[in-house]
Short mmCIF file of C-alpha atoms in Angstrom, two decimals:
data_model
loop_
_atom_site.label_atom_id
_atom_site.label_comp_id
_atom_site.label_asym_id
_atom_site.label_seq_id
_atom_site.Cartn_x
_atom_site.Cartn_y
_atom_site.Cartn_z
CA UNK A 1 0.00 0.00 0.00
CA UNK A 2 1.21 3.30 -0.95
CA UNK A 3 1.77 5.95 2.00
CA UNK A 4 0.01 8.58 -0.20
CA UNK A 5 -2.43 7.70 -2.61
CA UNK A 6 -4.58 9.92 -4.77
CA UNK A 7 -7.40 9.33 -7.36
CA UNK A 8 -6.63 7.77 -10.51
CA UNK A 9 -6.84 10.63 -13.59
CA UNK A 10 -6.82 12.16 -15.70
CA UNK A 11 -9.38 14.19 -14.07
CA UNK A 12 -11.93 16.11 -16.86
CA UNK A 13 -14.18 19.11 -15.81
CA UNK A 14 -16.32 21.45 -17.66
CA UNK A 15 -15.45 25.11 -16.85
CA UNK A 16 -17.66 26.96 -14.14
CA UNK A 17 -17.93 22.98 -12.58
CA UNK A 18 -16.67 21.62 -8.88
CA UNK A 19 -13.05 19.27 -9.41
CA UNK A 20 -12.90 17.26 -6.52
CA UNK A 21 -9.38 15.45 -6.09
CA UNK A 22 -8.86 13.08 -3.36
CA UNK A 23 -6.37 11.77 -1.24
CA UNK A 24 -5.75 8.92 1.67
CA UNK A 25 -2.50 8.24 3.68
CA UNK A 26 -1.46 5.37 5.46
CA UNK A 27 0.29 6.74 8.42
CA UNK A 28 -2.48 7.72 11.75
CA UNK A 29 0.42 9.81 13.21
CA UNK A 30 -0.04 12.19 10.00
CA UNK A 31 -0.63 15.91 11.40
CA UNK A 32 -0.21 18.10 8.70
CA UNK A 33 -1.84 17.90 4.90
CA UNK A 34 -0.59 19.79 1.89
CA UNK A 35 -2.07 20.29 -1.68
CA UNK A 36 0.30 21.50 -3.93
CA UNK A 37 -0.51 22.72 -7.51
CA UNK A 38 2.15 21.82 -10.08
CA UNK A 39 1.84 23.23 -13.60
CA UNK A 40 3.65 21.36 -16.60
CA UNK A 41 7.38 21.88 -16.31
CA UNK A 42 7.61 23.79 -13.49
CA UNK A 43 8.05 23.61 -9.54
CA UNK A 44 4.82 22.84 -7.51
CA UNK A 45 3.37 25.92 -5.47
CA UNK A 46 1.48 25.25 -2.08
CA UNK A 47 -2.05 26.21 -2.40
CA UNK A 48 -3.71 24.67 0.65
CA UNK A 49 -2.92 23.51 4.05
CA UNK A 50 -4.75 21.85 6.93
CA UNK A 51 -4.30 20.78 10.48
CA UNK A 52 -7.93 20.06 11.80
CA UNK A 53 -10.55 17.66 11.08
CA UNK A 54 -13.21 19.38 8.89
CA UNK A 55 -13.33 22.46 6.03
CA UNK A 56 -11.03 25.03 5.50
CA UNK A 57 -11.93 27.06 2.75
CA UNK A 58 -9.57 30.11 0.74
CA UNK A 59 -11.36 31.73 -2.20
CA UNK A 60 -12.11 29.00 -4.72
CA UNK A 61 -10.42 26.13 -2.92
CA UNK A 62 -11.50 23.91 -0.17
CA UNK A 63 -9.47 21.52 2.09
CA UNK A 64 -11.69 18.81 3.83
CA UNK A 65 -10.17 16.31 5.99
CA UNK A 66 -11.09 13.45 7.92
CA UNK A 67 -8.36 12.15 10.33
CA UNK A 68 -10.54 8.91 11.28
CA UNK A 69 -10.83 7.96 7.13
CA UNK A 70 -7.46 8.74 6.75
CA UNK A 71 -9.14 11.10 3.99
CA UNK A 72 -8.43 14.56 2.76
CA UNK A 73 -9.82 16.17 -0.32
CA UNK A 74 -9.38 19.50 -2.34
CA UNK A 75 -12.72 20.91 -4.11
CA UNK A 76 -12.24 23.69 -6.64
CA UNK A 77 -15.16 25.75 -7.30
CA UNK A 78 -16.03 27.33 -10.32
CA UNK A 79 -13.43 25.59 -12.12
CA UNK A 80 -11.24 27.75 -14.64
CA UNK A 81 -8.82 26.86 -17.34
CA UNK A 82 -6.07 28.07 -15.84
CA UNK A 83 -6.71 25.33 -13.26
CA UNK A 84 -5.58 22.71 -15.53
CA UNK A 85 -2.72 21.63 -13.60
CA UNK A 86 -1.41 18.75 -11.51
CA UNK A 87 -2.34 18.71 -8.07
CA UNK A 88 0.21 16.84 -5.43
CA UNK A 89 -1.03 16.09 -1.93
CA UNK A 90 1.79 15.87 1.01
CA UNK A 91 1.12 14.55 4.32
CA UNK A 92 3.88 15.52 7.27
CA UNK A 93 4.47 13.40 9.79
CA UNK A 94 5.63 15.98 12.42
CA UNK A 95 4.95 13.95 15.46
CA UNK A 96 8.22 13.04 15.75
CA UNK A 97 10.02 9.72 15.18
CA UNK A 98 11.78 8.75 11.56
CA UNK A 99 9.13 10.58 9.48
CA UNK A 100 10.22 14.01 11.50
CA UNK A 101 10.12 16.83 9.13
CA UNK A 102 9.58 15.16 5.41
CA UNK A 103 6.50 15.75 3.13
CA UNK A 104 5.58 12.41 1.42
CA UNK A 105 3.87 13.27 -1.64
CA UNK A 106 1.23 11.30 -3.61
CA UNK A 107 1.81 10.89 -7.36
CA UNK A 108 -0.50 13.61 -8.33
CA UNK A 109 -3.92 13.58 -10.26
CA UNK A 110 -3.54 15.72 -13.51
CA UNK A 111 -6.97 18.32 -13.69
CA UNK A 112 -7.81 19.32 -17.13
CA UNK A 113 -10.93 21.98 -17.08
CA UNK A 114 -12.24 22.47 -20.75
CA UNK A 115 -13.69 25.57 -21.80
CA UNK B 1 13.05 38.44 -2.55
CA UNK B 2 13.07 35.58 -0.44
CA UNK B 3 13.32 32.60 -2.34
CA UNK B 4 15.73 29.20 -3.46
CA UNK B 5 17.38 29.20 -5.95
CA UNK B 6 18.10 26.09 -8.01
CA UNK B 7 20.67 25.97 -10.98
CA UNK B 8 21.56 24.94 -13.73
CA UNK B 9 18.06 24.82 -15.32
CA UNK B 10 19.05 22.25 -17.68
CA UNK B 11 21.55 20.12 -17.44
CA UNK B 12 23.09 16.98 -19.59
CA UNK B 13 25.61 14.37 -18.39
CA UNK B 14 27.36 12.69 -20.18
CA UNK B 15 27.90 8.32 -19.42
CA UNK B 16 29.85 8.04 -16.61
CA UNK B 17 30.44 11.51 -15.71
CA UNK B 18 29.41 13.14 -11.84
CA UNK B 19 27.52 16.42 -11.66
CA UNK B 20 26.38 18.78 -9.47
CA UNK B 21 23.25 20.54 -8.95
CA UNK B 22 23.11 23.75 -6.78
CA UNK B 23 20.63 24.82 -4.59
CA UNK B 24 20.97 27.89 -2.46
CA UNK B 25 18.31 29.71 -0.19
CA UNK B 26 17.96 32.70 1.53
CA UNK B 27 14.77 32.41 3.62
CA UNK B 28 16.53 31.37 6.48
CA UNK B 29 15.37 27.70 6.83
CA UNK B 30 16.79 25.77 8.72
CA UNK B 31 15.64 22.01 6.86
CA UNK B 32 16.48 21.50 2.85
CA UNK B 33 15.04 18.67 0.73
CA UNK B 34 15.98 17.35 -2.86
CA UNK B 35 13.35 15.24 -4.42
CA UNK B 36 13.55 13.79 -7.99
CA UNK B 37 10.11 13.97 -10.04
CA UNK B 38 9.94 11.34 -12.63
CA UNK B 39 6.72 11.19 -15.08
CA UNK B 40 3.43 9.72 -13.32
CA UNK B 41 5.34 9.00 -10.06
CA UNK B 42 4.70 12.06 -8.01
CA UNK B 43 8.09 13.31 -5.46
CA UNK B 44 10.64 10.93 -4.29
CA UNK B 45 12.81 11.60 -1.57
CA UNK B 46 16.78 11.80 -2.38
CA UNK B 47 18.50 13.72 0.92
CA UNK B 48 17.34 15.92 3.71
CA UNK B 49 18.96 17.95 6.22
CA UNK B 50 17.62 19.70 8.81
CA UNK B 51 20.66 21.42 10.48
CA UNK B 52 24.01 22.56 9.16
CA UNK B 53 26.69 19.57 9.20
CA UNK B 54 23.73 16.94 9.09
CA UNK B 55 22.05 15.09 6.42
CA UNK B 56 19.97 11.75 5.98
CA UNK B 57 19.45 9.58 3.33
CA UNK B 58 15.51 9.61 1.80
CA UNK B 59 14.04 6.82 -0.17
CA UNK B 60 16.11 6.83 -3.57
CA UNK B 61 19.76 8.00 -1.95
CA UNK B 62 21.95 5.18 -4.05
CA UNK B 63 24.17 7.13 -6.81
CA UNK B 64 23.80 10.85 -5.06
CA UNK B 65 25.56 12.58 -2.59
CA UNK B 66 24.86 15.85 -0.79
CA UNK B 67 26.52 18.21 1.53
CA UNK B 68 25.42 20.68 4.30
CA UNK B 69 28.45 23.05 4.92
CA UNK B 70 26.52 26.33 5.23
CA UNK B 71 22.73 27.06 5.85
CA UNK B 72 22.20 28.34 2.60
CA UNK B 73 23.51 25.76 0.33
CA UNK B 74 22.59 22.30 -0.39
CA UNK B 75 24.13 20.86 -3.54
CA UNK B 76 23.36 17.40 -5.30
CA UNK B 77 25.60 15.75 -6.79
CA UNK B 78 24.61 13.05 -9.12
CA UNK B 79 27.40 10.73 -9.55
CA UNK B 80 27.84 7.93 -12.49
CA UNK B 81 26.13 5.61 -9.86
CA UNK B 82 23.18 6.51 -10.68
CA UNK B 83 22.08 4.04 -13.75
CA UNK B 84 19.09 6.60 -14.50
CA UNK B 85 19.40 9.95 -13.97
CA UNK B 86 17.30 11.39 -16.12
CA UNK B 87 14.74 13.14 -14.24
CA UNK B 88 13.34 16.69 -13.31
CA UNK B 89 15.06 17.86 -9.45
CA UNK B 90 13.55 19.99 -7.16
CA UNK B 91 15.13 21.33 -3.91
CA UNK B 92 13.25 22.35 -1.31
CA UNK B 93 13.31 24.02 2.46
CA UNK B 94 11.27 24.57 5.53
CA UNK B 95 10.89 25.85 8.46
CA UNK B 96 9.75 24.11 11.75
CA UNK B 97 10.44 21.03 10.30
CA UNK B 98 8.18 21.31 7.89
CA UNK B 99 4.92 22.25 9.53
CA UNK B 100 4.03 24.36 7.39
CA UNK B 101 5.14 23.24 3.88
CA UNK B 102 7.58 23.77 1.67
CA UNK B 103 8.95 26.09 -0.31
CA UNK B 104 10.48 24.95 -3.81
CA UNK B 105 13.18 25.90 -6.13
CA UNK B 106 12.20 25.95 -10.11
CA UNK B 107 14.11 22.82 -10.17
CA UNK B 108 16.62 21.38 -12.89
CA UNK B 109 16.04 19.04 -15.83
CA UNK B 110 18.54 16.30 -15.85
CA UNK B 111 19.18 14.80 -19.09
CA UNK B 112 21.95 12.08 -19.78
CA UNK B 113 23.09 11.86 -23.76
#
């Protein structure tokens, strides 16, 4: 089993629509999540982070996690086409112990939104 | 601006040959990461460090090597260990062990000819 695992893409979205992409992680001493945005050929940019079960929302974006699942999801509302990118998630173990400090990331789900 | 600062953008190697990559910062961080990105695979793990003088090993360490002599500065050095090199690098740094993120460099496309 993979540590970080997202949904299988590509993902496809109409513009104006909701892109969900979702994530699960292995590790229950996970404390910190991270989506990154990553656009073709360059370095990924954080967009979201979240400590706390439940929402956190920042303009278009919202970060939803679920600590018992071992879920945590990004929605994008009112999808554009400069959202086409690939979205990483992280998850920090920062609990201590060998995972101290490093981001594992999950392969990615590649979001095309079509005009 | 704050910001790391990864270079060459491209780089080729030739068979058998050792390079370097450079990565310097200037935000301050105290933790550095370099992670190779390889198509549908997401971020692997080559090196951390986390203080000055101190560095680990990640998940793919076999054919790199990495130093930590100043704060600023963590260079990779790919050596002609490494069977398959070509892949895009990223270095990255933190602070608080990573609590919050990271921040990343542009990275640098390694291709060997």
């Amino acid at each position: 089993q993979k540590e970080v695992e997202q949904n299988s893409g590509p993902l496809s979205v109409p513009e104006g629509a909701i892109a969900s992409l979702n994530c699960t992680y292995s590790d229950r001493g996970s404390q910190s999540f991270f989506w990154y945005r990553q656009y073709s050929g360059k370095s990924p940019e954080l967009i979201m982070f979240i400590y706390s079960n439940g929402d956190k929302e920042d303009g278009r974006f919202t970060a939803q996690l679920n600590k018992a699942s071992q879920y945590v999801s990004l929605l994008i509302r009112d999808s554009q086409p400069s959202d086409s990118a690939t979205y990483l998630c992280a998850v920090n173990n920062n609990a201590g112990g060998t995972s101290y400090g490093k981001l594992t990331f999950g392969q990615g789900t590649i979001l095309t939104v079509h005009p | 601006d704050g910001g790391i600062t990864q270079s060459p953008k491209y780089l080729f190697r030739k068979e058998g040959q050792n390079v370097t990559l450079s990565c310097e910062q200037n935000l301050n961080h105290d933790a550095m990461y370099w992670y190779r990105q390889d198509p549908g695979q997401g971020l692997r793990l080559i090196y951390y460090s986390q203080i000055v003088n101190d560095f680990q090993k990640g998940d793919i360490a076999e054919g790199y090597s990495v130093s930590r002599e100043k704060k600023e500065s963590f260079p990779l050095t790919v050596t002609s260990a490494q069977k398959n090199p070509t892949a895009f690098y990223l270095c990255a740094s933190s602070i608080n062990h990573g609590t919050y993120g990271y921040t990343f460099g542009s990275g640098t496309r390694l291709t060997v000819v």
